[in-house]
Short mmCIF file of C-alpha atoms and ligand atoms in Angstrom, two decimals:
data_model
loop_
_atom_site.label_atom_id
_atom_site.label_comp_id
_atom_site.label_asym_id
_atom_site.label_seq_id
_atom_site.Cartn_x
_atom_site.Cartn_y
_atom_site.Cartn_z
CA MET A 1 95.69 20.18 -20.92
CA ASN A 2 93.31 17.26 -21.33
CA LEU A 3 91.94 17.90 -24.82
CA MET A 4 89.42 15.09 -24.39
CA LYS A 5 87.33 17.29 -22.14
CA LEU A 6 87.11 20.18 -24.60
CA ASP A 7 84.27 20.91 -26.99
CA GLU A 8 84.81 21.92 -30.59
CA LYS A 9 84.97 25.66 -29.93
CA GLU A 10 87.35 25.20 -27.06
CA VAL A 11 89.62 23.04 -29.23
CA LYS A 12 89.71 25.93 -31.71
CA LEU A 13 90.55 28.39 -28.96
CA PHE A 14 93.35 26.15 -27.71
CA SER A 15 94.81 25.78 -31.16
CA ALA A 16 94.90 29.58 -31.41
CA ILE A 17 96.60 29.70 -28.01
CA ARG A 18 99.11 27.12 -29.17
CA PHE A 19 99.83 29.18 -32.30
CA ALA A 20 100.52 32.23 -30.11
CA ALA A 21 102.70 30.22 -27.73
CA GLU A 22 104.78 28.86 -30.61
CA GLN A 23 105.20 32.38 -31.92
CA LEU A 24 106.57 33.46 -28.55
CA LEU A 25 108.88 30.47 -28.16
CA ASN A 26 110.37 30.94 -31.63
CA ASP A 27 112.60 33.59 -30.17
CA LYS A 28 113.82 33.72 -26.59
CA GLU A 29 116.19 36.67 -27.07
CA THR A 30 114.22 39.62 -28.34
CA PRO A 31 112.55 41.57 -25.53
CA VAL A 32 108.76 41.56 -25.28
CA LEU A 33 106.62 44.55 -24.35
CA ILE A 34 103.60 43.42 -22.38
CA VAL A 35 100.76 45.93 -22.54
CA THR A 36 97.82 45.21 -20.28
CA HIS A 37 94.53 46.66 -19.09
CA LEU A 38 94.33 48.52 -15.78
CA ASP A 39 91.53 46.53 -14.10
CA ALA A 40 91.86 43.43 -11.90
CA ASP A 41 91.49 41.09 -14.86
CA GLY A 42 94.11 43.00 -16.84
CA LEU A 43 96.57 43.11 -13.94
CA SER A 44 96.12 39.38 -13.30
CA ALA A 45 96.67 38.71 -17.00
CA GLY A 46 99.75 40.97 -17.11
CA GLY A 47 101.14 39.33 -13.99
CA ILE A 48 100.63 35.86 -15.45
CA ILE A 49 102.43 36.77 -18.68
CA ALA A 50 105.23 38.58 -16.83
CA SER A 51 105.84 35.52 -14.60
CA THR A 52 105.71 33.26 -17.64
CA LEU A 53 108.35 35.27 -19.51
CA ALA A 54 110.52 35.64 -16.42
CA ARG A 55 110.47 31.87 -15.90
CA ALA A 56 111.26 31.28 -19.60
CA ASN A 57 114.19 33.73 -19.38
CA ILE A 58 112.64 35.97 -22.01
CA PRO A 59 113.36 39.69 -21.36
CA PHE A 60 110.26 41.81 -20.97
CA GLN A 61 108.78 45.09 -19.83
CA VAL A 62 105.22 45.75 -18.64
CA GLN A 63 103.04 48.73 -19.34
CA VAL A 64 99.55 49.13 -17.87
CA LYS A 65 96.98 51.31 -19.63
CA ARG A 66 93.44 52.42 -18.92
CA GLN A 67 92.36 52.04 -22.53
CA LEU A 68 94.08 51.51 -25.86
CA GLU A 69 93.10 54.85 -27.31
CA ASP A 70 94.87 56.36 -30.33
CA GLU A 71 97.36 58.43 -28.34
CA ILE A 72 98.39 55.37 -26.34
CA ILE A 73 98.85 53.30 -29.47
CA GLU A 74 101.03 56.12 -30.86
CA SER A 75 103.12 56.22 -27.69
CA ILE A 76 103.68 52.48 -27.88
CA ALA A 77 104.59 52.73 -31.55
CA ASP A 78 107.14 55.42 -30.69
CA LEU A 79 109.03 52.80 -28.67
CA GLN A 80 109.27 50.65 -31.83
CA PRO A 81 108.85 47.45 -29.85
CA PRO A 82 109.92 44.40 -31.86
CA ARG A 83 107.48 42.15 -29.95
CA ILE A 84 104.31 42.97 -28.09
CA ILE A 85 101.76 40.99 -26.10
CA PHE A 86 98.47 42.79 -25.44
CA THR A 87 96.37 41.31 -22.69
CA ASP A 88 92.74 42.03 -21.78
CA PHE A 89 92.42 44.58 -24.58
CA GLY A 90 93.48 44.95 -28.18
CA SER A 91 90.63 43.24 -30.02
CA GLY A 92 88.63 46.47 -30.07
CA GLN A 93 91.52 48.14 -31.89
CA PHE A 94 92.94 45.21 -33.83
CA VAL A 95 92.67 46.87 -37.24
CA ARG A 96 94.74 49.81 -36.08
CA LEU A 97 97.22 47.56 -34.25
CA LYS A 98 97.67 45.36 -37.31
CA GLU A 99 98.47 48.44 -39.36
CA LYS A 100 100.60 50.25 -36.77
CA PHE A 101 102.71 47.23 -35.77
CA LYS A 102 103.03 45.44 -39.09
CA ASP A 103 106.81 45.20 -38.58
CA SER A 104 106.52 43.80 -35.05
CA SER A 105 105.52 40.44 -33.76
CA VAL A 106 102.16 40.84 -32.00
CA ILE A 107 100.08 38.57 -29.74
CA ILE A 108 96.65 39.69 -28.54
CA LEU A 109 95.01 37.75 -25.72
CA ASP A 110 91.68 39.52 -25.27
CA HIS A 111 88.06 38.67 -24.56
CA HIS A 112 86.41 42.01 -25.39
CA PRO A 113 84.25 41.94 -28.52
CA PRO A 114 86.39 42.71 -31.62
CA ILE A 115 85.24 45.73 -33.68
CA GLU A 116 84.86 43.45 -36.67
CA ASN A 117 85.72 39.90 -37.60
CA ASP A 118 89.47 39.32 -37.98
CA GLU A 119 89.63 37.34 -41.24
CA SER A 120 93.17 36.20 -40.58
CA PRO A 121 93.73 36.08 -36.84
CA LEU A 122 96.68 33.70 -37.00
CA VAL A 123 99.34 34.59 -39.53
CA ASP A 124 103.07 35.26 -39.42
CA ASN A 125 103.88 37.49 -36.50
CA TRP A 126 100.22 38.10 -35.72
CA ALA A 127 98.32 35.96 -33.21
CA HIS A 128 94.92 37.35 -32.32
CA VAL A 129 93.35 35.10 -29.69
CA ASN A 130 89.82 35.94 -28.59
CA PRO A 131 86.98 33.60 -27.52
CA HIS A 132 84.59 35.64 -29.73
CA LEU A 133 86.51 34.54 -32.79
CA VAL A 134 85.54 30.93 -32.10
CA GLY A 135 82.06 31.58 -30.71
CA ILE A 136 82.77 31.24 -26.96
CA ASP A 137 80.91 33.43 -24.43
CA SER A 138 83.59 35.79 -23.22
CA SER A 139 81.65 37.25 -20.34
CA HIS A 140 81.13 34.01 -18.43
CA GLU A 141 83.47 31.35 -19.69
CA ILE A 142 86.87 33.01 -19.83
CA SER A 143 88.45 36.39 -19.20
CA GLY A 144 91.74 38.05 -20.11
CA ALA A 145 93.49 36.42 -17.18
CA GLY A 146 92.09 33.00 -18.12
CA LEU A 147 93.47 33.35 -21.66
CA ALA A 148 96.80 34.41 -20.21
CA PHE A 149 96.78 31.38 -17.94
CA PHE A 150 96.07 28.84 -20.68
CA PHE A 151 98.73 30.55 -22.79
CA ALA A 152 101.18 30.28 -19.85
CA GLN A 153 100.34 26.61 -19.44
CA GLU A 154 100.99 26.06 -23.12
CA ILE A 155 104.41 27.70 -22.75
CA ASP A 156 105.27 25.45 -19.83
CA PRO A 157 103.01 23.05 -17.89
CA LYS A 158 104.92 24.10 -14.78
CA ASN A 159 103.01 27.37 -14.95
CA ASN A 160 99.99 25.52 -13.48
CA ASP A 161 100.31 27.48 -10.26
CA LEU A 162 99.20 30.61 -12.14
CA ALA A 163 95.67 29.22 -12.40
CA VAL A 164 94.79 31.02 -9.17
CA LEU A 165 95.50 34.36 -10.86
CA GLY A 166 93.26 33.32 -13.74
CA ILE A 167 90.48 32.86 -11.18
CA VAL A 168 91.24 36.21 -9.53
CA GLY A 169 90.92 37.90 -12.94
CA ALA A 170 87.67 36.11 -13.80
CA ILE A 171 86.18 37.22 -10.48
CA GLY A 172 87.32 40.78 -11.19
CA ASP A 173 85.37 40.70 -14.45
CA ARG A 174 82.32 39.21 -12.67
CA GLN A 175 82.35 36.07 -14.69
CA GLU A 176 80.54 33.94 -12.15
CA GLY A 177 77.21 32.74 -13.47
CA GLU A 178 74.24 30.91 -11.98
CA GLU A 179 74.40 30.44 -8.22
CA ASN A 180 77.66 32.40 -8.43
CA LYS A 181 79.39 29.39 -9.92
CA PHE A 182 82.00 29.29 -12.66
CA SER A 183 81.53 27.24 -15.79
CA ASN A 184 83.58 25.66 -18.56
CA LEU A 185 87.07 27.13 -19.00
CA ASN A 186 86.88 29.18 -15.81
CA GLN A 187 85.84 26.08 -13.89
CA MET A 188 88.73 24.21 -15.47
CA MET A 189 91.12 26.66 -13.82
CA VAL A 190 89.40 26.10 -10.49
CA GLU A 191 89.93 22.37 -10.88
CA GLU A 192 93.53 22.97 -11.82
CA GLY A 193 93.99 24.95 -8.61
CA LEU A 194 92.26 22.32 -6.46
CA LYS A 195 94.32 19.55 -8.02
CA SER A 196 97.61 21.22 -7.21
CA ASN A 197 96.33 22.04 -3.71
CA LEU A 198 96.94 25.75 -4.23
CA LEU A 199 93.25 26.40 -3.94
CA ASN A 200 90.51 25.42 -1.56
CA SER A 201 86.90 26.02 -2.44
CA PHE A 202 83.86 25.87 -0.19
CA THR A 203 80.35 27.23 -0.16
CA GLY A 204 79.55 29.70 2.61
CA ILE A 205 79.22 33.35 3.56
CA ARG A 206 80.99 35.56 1.06
CA LEU A 207 82.14 38.61 2.97
CA PHE A 208 85.68 39.89 3.12
CA GLY A 209 87.81 39.31 6.18
CA ARG A 210 85.74 36.30 7.21
CA GLU A 211 88.58 34.70 9.15
CA THR A 212 90.21 37.75 10.65
CA ARG A 213 88.11 40.87 11.05
CA PRO A 214 85.46 41.72 13.66
CA ILE A 215 82.02 40.92 12.29
CA HIS A 216 80.58 44.42 12.67
CA ARG A 217 83.58 45.83 10.79
CA ILE A 218 83.04 43.38 7.98
CA LEU A 219 79.46 44.58 7.66
CA GLN A 220 80.40 48.23 7.95
CA TYR A 221 82.99 47.94 5.17
CA SER A 222 81.02 45.69 2.88
CA THR A 223 80.64 47.39 -0.49
CA GLU A 224 80.05 44.23 -2.46
CA PRO A 225 77.41 43.50 -1.49
CA PHE A 226 76.31 46.93 -0.48
CA ILE A 227 74.13 46.51 2.60
CA PRO A 228 71.51 49.25 2.85
CA ASP A 229 71.72 51.12 6.18
CA ILE A 230 74.79 49.17 7.26
CA THR A 231 77.58 49.80 4.75
CA GLY A 232 79.41 52.85 6.03
CA ASN A 233 77.61 52.92 9.38
CA GLU A 234 79.33 51.22 12.32
CA ASP A 235 76.54 51.94 14.82
CA ASN A 236 73.92 50.32 12.62
CA ALA A 237 76.20 47.34 12.02
CA VAL A 238 76.60 46.83 15.78
CA ARG A 239 72.85 47.33 16.34
CA PHE A 240 72.00 44.77 13.66
CA LEU A 241 74.17 42.09 15.29
CA LYS A 242 72.71 42.88 18.71
CA GLU A 243 69.19 42.61 17.38
CA ILE A 244 69.74 39.16 15.98
CA GLY A 245 71.48 38.04 19.18
CA ILE A 246 75.01 37.58 17.94
CA PRO A 247 77.62 38.53 20.58
CA LEU A 248 80.38 40.73 19.15
CA LYS A 249 83.04 39.55 21.56
CA GLU A 250 84.28 36.41 23.16
CA GLY A 251 86.02 37.63 26.30
CA ASP A 252 88.28 40.44 25.12
CA ARG A 253 88.53 39.21 21.59
CA TRP A 254 86.38 40.36 18.67
CA ARG A 255 84.63 37.47 17.02
CA THR A 256 84.96 36.76 13.31
CA ILE A 257 82.54 35.10 10.90
CA ALA A 258 84.66 31.96 11.14
CA ASP A 259 83.91 31.93 14.90
CA LEU A 260 80.15 31.77 14.40
CA THR A 261 78.44 28.54 15.36
CA LYS A 262 76.44 26.74 12.69
CA GLN A 263 73.21 28.00 14.19
CA GLU A 264 74.50 31.58 14.43
CA ARG A 265 75.62 31.39 10.84
CA THR A 266 72.13 30.46 9.68
CA ILE A 267 70.57 33.27 11.72
CA PHE A 268 73.15 35.76 10.46
CA THR A 269 72.73 34.86 6.80
CA SER A 270 68.97 34.85 6.77
CA ALA A 271 68.74 38.10 8.75
CA LEU A 272 71.23 39.74 6.41
CA VAL A 273 69.43 38.61 3.27
CA LYS A 274 66.16 39.85 4.74
CA LYS A 275 67.70 43.18 5.68
CA MET A 276 69.05 43.63 2.15
CA ILE A 277 65.78 42.73 0.47
CA LEU A 278 63.86 45.13 2.73
CA GLY A 279 66.42 47.74 1.76
CA GLY A 280 65.57 47.28 -1.93
CA VAL A 281 68.20 44.76 -3.00
CA SER A 282 66.80 42.11 -5.37
CA PRO A 283 66.44 38.63 -3.82
CA ASN A 284 68.89 37.22 -6.37
CA GLU A 285 71.52 39.77 -5.52
CA ALA A 286 71.01 39.39 -1.80
CA LYS A 287 71.56 35.65 -2.08
CA LYS A 288 74.98 36.31 -3.51
CA ILE A 289 76.32 36.66 0.00
CA VAL A 290 76.29 32.88 0.08
CA GLY A 291 78.18 30.91 -2.55
CA PRO A 292 81.54 29.48 -3.50
CA ASN A 293 84.61 30.95 -1.84
CA TYR A 294 88.07 30.42 -3.26
CA ILE A 295 90.89 30.33 -0.77
CA LEU A 296 94.51 30.59 -1.84
CA ASN A 297 96.17 28.11 0.50
CA ASN A 298 99.67 29.59 0.22
CA GLU A 299 98.65 33.06 1.36
CA GLU A 300 98.80 33.94 5.02
CA LEU A 301 95.74 33.99 7.22
CA GLY A 302 94.46 37.57 7.38
CA SER A 303 96.13 38.56 4.11
CA PRO A 304 93.81 40.21 1.56
CA LEU A 305 95.27 37.82 -0.98
CA ARG A 306 93.98 34.70 0.76
CA ASP A 307 90.49 35.05 -0.65
CA ALA A 308 90.42 35.22 -4.45
CA ARG A 309 87.63 37.82 -4.41
CA GLU A 310 89.56 39.99 -2.00
CA PHE A 311 92.72 39.55 -4.10
CA SER A 312 90.75 40.83 -7.03
CA THR A 313 89.57 43.87 -5.05
CA PHE A 314 93.16 44.46 -3.98
CA LEU A 315 94.31 44.55 -7.62
CA ASN A 316 91.40 46.74 -8.58
CA ALA A 317 92.40 49.21 -5.88
CA CYS A 318 96.01 49.29 -7.10
CA GLY A 319 94.85 50.02 -10.61
CA ARG A 320 92.19 52.55 -9.74
CA LEU A 321 94.44 54.49 -7.37
CA GLY A 322 97.16 54.78 -9.98
CA LYS A 323 99.56 52.10 -8.67
CA PRO A 324 99.13 49.27 -11.15
CA SER A 325 102.79 48.27 -10.90
CA ILE A 326 102.15 47.24 -7.29
CA GLY A 327 99.44 44.93 -8.57
CA ILE A 328 101.73 43.41 -11.18
CA ALA A 329 104.55 42.92 -8.62
CA VAL A 330 102.17 41.21 -6.21
CA CYS A 331 100.88 38.94 -8.98
CA MET A 332 104.52 38.08 -9.68
CA GLY A 333 105.00 37.06 -6.07
CA ASP A 334 106.11 40.14 -4.11
CA ARG A 335 104.94 39.84 -0.50
CA GLY A 336 107.37 42.37 1.00
CA TYR A 337 107.58 46.14 0.93
CA VAL A 338 105.62 46.58 -2.31
CA PHE A 339 102.82 44.36 -1.05
CA LYS A 340 102.60 46.42 2.16
CA GLN A 341 102.16 49.55 0.08
CA GLY A 342 99.40 47.75 -1.75
CA ILE A 343 97.60 47.01 1.52
CA GLU A 344 97.58 50.71 2.37
CA ILE A 345 96.19 51.51 -1.03
CA SER A 346 93.49 48.92 -0.75
CA ASN A 347 92.39 50.25 2.67
CA GLN A 348 92.25 53.74 1.25
CA TYR A 349 90.22 52.49 -1.71
CA ARG A 350 87.73 50.69 0.50
CA GLY A 351 87.10 53.92 2.41
CA GLU A 352 86.62 55.92 -0.77
CA ILE A 353 84.19 53.45 -2.29
CA SER A 354 81.98 53.43 0.78
CA ASP A 355 81.96 57.25 0.82
CA PHE A 356 80.98 57.31 -2.87
CA LEU A 357 78.16 54.82 -2.24
CA ILE A 358 76.85 56.94 0.57
CA PHE A 359 76.94 59.94 -1.76
CA LEU A 360 74.90 57.96 -4.28
CA GLU A 361 72.35 56.88 -1.68
CA ASP A 362 71.99 60.50 -0.55
CA ASN A 363 71.51 61.65 -4.13
CA ILE A 364 69.12 59.05 -5.49
CA GLU A 365 66.61 61.83 -6.08
CA SER A 366 69.00 63.62 -8.44
CA ILE A 367 69.03 60.71 -10.86
CA THR A 368 67.25 61.68 -14.11
CA GLU A 369 64.94 59.14 -15.67
CA PHE A 370 64.88 59.00 -19.49
CA ASP A 371 62.85 56.69 -21.72
CA GLY A 372 65.70 54.26 -22.09
CA MET A 373 67.94 54.80 -19.07
CA PHE A 374 68.73 56.45 -15.75
CA TYR A 375 71.45 59.08 -15.65
CA LEU A 376 73.46 60.73 -12.91
CA ASN A 377 76.42 63.07 -13.33
CA ALA A 378 78.31 62.87 -10.02
CA LYS A 379 80.74 65.58 -11.24
CA THR A 380 83.66 65.57 -8.80
CA GLU A 381 81.78 63.89 -5.95
CA ILE A 382 82.83 60.49 -7.28
CA LYS A 383 86.29 59.98 -8.80
CA ASP A 384 86.31 59.20 -12.48
CA THR A 385 88.38 56.12 -11.75
CA ALA A 386 85.68 54.77 -9.44
CA ILE A 387 82.57 55.66 -11.41
CA GLY A 388 82.41 52.30 -13.18
CA THR A 389 82.72 50.40 -9.88
CA ILE A 390 80.00 52.54 -8.28
CA ALA A 391 77.67 52.05 -11.25
CA SER A 392 78.29 48.29 -11.08
CA ILE A 393 77.55 48.12 -7.38
CA ALA A 394 74.47 50.35 -7.75
CA MET A 395 73.09 48.21 -10.57
CA GLY A 396 74.10 44.89 -9.06
CA ASN A 397 72.66 45.66 -5.68
CA ARG A 398 69.58 47.37 -7.00
CA ILE A 399 70.32 50.62 -5.22
CA ILE A 400 68.49 51.96 -8.22
CA ASP A 401 65.60 50.57 -10.30
CA PRO A 402 66.96 47.80 -12.54
CA SER A 403 64.28 48.15 -15.24
CA LYS A 404 66.56 50.48 -17.23
CA PRO A 405 70.33 50.68 -17.51
CA LEU A 406 72.18 53.17 -15.35
CA ILE A 407 74.61 55.63 -16.88
CA MET A 408 76.86 57.55 -14.53
CA ALA A 409 79.36 60.31 -15.24
CA ALA A 410 82.24 61.84 -13.33
CA LEU A 411 84.44 64.81 -14.11
CA SER A 412 88.11 63.97 -14.65
CA ASP A 413 91.08 66.14 -13.76
CA ASP A 414 91.52 67.00 -17.43
CA SER A 415 87.89 68.27 -17.50
CA SER A 416 86.66 65.44 -19.68
CA LEU A 417 83.59 63.45 -18.63
CA LYS A 418 84.05 59.76 -17.90
CA MET A 419 80.86 57.80 -18.58
CA SER A 420 80.08 54.33 -17.31
CA GLY A 421 77.01 52.35 -18.18
CA ARG A 422 75.75 49.22 -16.50
CA GLY A 423 72.79 46.96 -17.34
CA THR A 424 71.47 43.61 -16.24
CA ASN A 425 71.28 40.23 -17.98
CA GLU A 426 67.52 40.71 -18.25
CA LEU A 427 68.01 43.96 -20.16
CA VAL A 428 70.58 42.33 -22.45
CA ALA A 429 68.02 39.61 -23.18
CA ARG A 430 65.66 42.41 -24.23
CA GLY A 431 68.21 43.79 -26.70
CA LEU A 432 70.44 46.08 -24.67
CA ASP A 433 74.00 46.46 -25.97
CA LEU A 434 75.70 49.24 -24.06
CA GLY A 435 79.05 48.90 -25.85
CA GLN A 436 77.36 49.36 -29.21
CA ALA A 437 75.22 52.20 -27.84
CA MET A 438 78.26 54.08 -26.55
CA ARG A 439 80.05 53.76 -29.87
CA GLU A 440 77.00 54.79 -31.88
CA ALA A 441 76.29 57.78 -29.66
CA LEU A 442 79.92 58.98 -29.96
CA ALA A 443 79.80 58.66 -33.75
CA LYS A 444 76.42 60.36 -34.01
CA ILE A 445 77.60 63.55 -32.34
CA ASN A 446 81.23 63.35 -33.45
CA ALA A 447 82.52 63.07 -29.94
CA GLY A 448 85.61 61.01 -30.72
CA ASP A 449 86.08 57.28 -30.47
CA GLU A 450 86.93 56.65 -26.88
CA GLY A 451 84.10 54.38 -25.92
CA GLY A 452 82.86 50.83 -26.09
CA GLY A 453 82.72 47.69 -24.04
CA HIS A 454 80.38 44.77 -23.48
CA ASN A 455 76.60 44.56 -23.87
CA VAL A 456 76.08 44.69 -20.11
CA ALA A 457 78.89 47.13 -19.16
CA ALA A 458 80.50 49.85 -21.21
CA GLY A 459 82.28 53.16 -20.89
CA ALA A 460 83.17 56.30 -22.80
CA ARG A 461 85.01 59.56 -22.38
CA ILE A 462 83.72 62.81 -23.92
CA ALA A 463 84.36 66.55 -23.78
CA GLN A 464 82.32 68.11 -21.00
CA GLU A 465 80.43 70.42 -23.38
CA LEU A 466 79.05 67.40 -25.22
CA GLU A 467 77.24 65.98 -22.21
CA GLU A 468 73.74 66.95 -23.29
CA PRO A 469 73.88 65.83 -26.94
CA PHE A 470 75.68 62.64 -25.91
CA ILE A 471 73.12 61.72 -23.29
CA GLN A 472 70.30 62.45 -25.72
CA ALA A 473 71.86 60.32 -28.42
CA LEU A 474 72.58 57.51 -25.98
CA ASN A 475 69.01 57.56 -24.68
CA GLU A 476 67.59 57.35 -28.20
CA ILE A 477 69.84 54.45 -29.15
CA ILE A 478 69.16 52.50 -25.95
CA SER A 479 65.40 53.12 -26.21
CA LEU A 480 65.50 51.70 -29.70
CA GLN A 481 67.53 48.67 -28.60
CA LEU A 482 65.00 47.92 -25.89
CA THR A 483 61.94 48.22 -28.16
CA GLU A 484 63.23 46.34 -31.19
O1 C5P B 1 85.13 52.14 -17.88
P1 C5P B 1 84.07 51.18 -17.48
O2 C5P B 1 84.41 50.39 -16.26
O3 C5P B 1 82.72 51.79 -17.36
O4 C5P B 1 84.01 50.18 -18.69
C1 C5P B 1 83.15 49.06 -18.74
C2 C5P B 1 83.65 48.03 -19.73
O5 C5P B 1 83.75 48.61 -21.02
C3 C5P B 1 85.08 47.53 -19.41
O6 C5P B 1 85.13 46.15 -19.72
C4 C5P B 1 85.94 48.32 -20.34
O7 C5P B 1 87.10 47.65 -20.67
C5 C5P B 1 85.08 48.51 -21.56
N1 C5P B 1 85.42 49.75 -22.26
C6 C5P B 1 85.90 49.66 -23.56
N2 C5P B 1 86.28 50.83 -24.23
C7 C5P B 1 86.17 52.03 -23.62
C8 C5P B 1 85.67 52.13 -22.33
C9 C5P B 1 85.28 50.95 -21.67
O8 C5P B 1 86.05 48.58 -24.11
N3 C5P B 1 86.59 53.12 -24.29
ZN1 ZN B 2 88.74 41.49 -18.81
#
């Protein structure tokens, strides 16, 4: 790492990373339990750490969890692990972890806001690494996977190749900023990838399957962005292309986006942006279909792993459909049988998401407007594991009015209600902090402590009977945040 390029805060972060790396390298015999978060960022982070330990000949095991709630912490404690690395979560529970694992050696590599300030983040057998602790923006500059990557690089500079997974994780956590570009530490990973020729980056149309899939299929299956009228509707996708004069076939072969001529590409992009805006998508969101693409040079043409954004969706699908170990194995390099299973899962997931979005579009009228937020309980129409993704897409693509945050709920198999809230940067600038609001609302009505997150995106789980008081409390808190 070229320390000359780092600012003061980054230098502090890197010295924390070095402390953690030294702690790990002190002992190459004792097995390490890696515990990581279920989303794409968490799986990338877990995969990076697993590869790093495998390469360093340190024995390890990986566990993937949806959240670090009390029960989970208990179940980990039951294993009496001598050494643990938590990635992409842990800071929200660090007080409990410090207490529960005082006899173990613990490393936390997380970017979620800590519940309180850790007065002694780096002491014997305790390395708590979090950009918040040194004042770095953890929603745009570095994610869990990024921390894992810089940690891996500190363990051995040969781990440079893992930078691409750091990028996949950052994309999963939507860390791209203005003009969809990365900044600072995230951008440093991009440069690392370019330098080693593992990555290729270019600005262009950002739709999945650009090089391999028929254009109308790409449009039909596009959930991010969601294209009003077109996502989920093959006929409309075909009609749209015909209307703008783009032939679907060349002889017998379906054309791909890569086949488009320069002129066709311009027509296609501007017509698509126009279509989205007319369908209610904000101009800024619509423009996101053009921007940087990150291509993983070593992945095969047509593979969902070749495009970093698609890789991230692939991991997300593995996690959300209950197969996180497939995601970890793929991050560790499996491209055989396990990977093929992953492809099936990701196709299944794509289908589900587009069905859920169509449900949402058909039920816009059922959304309740409160003073401080919009609310929709999708019950069992949307899976609890997908509710956060759907709320993100709905908010990001302005399927609903962005002037207030959107809270969505889904009923889980165990009859609890999974809540997901999503806001916008504009709302955050006006005082919105959804993570704080979720925690306060839970406390106010004694609904447990499974809730929290970031200012712009947060979640919670409550007993079904508490829906009404919870929503009321949440609305009051958010209204207050937005008027203060
Ligand atoms: O679950 P959902 O996707 O809605 O969560 C949004 C964000 O809030 C995620 O980053 C998640 O890790 C965080 N979160 C949290 N604690 C919870 C629930 C969600 O930190 N109990
Ligand atoms: Zn993350």
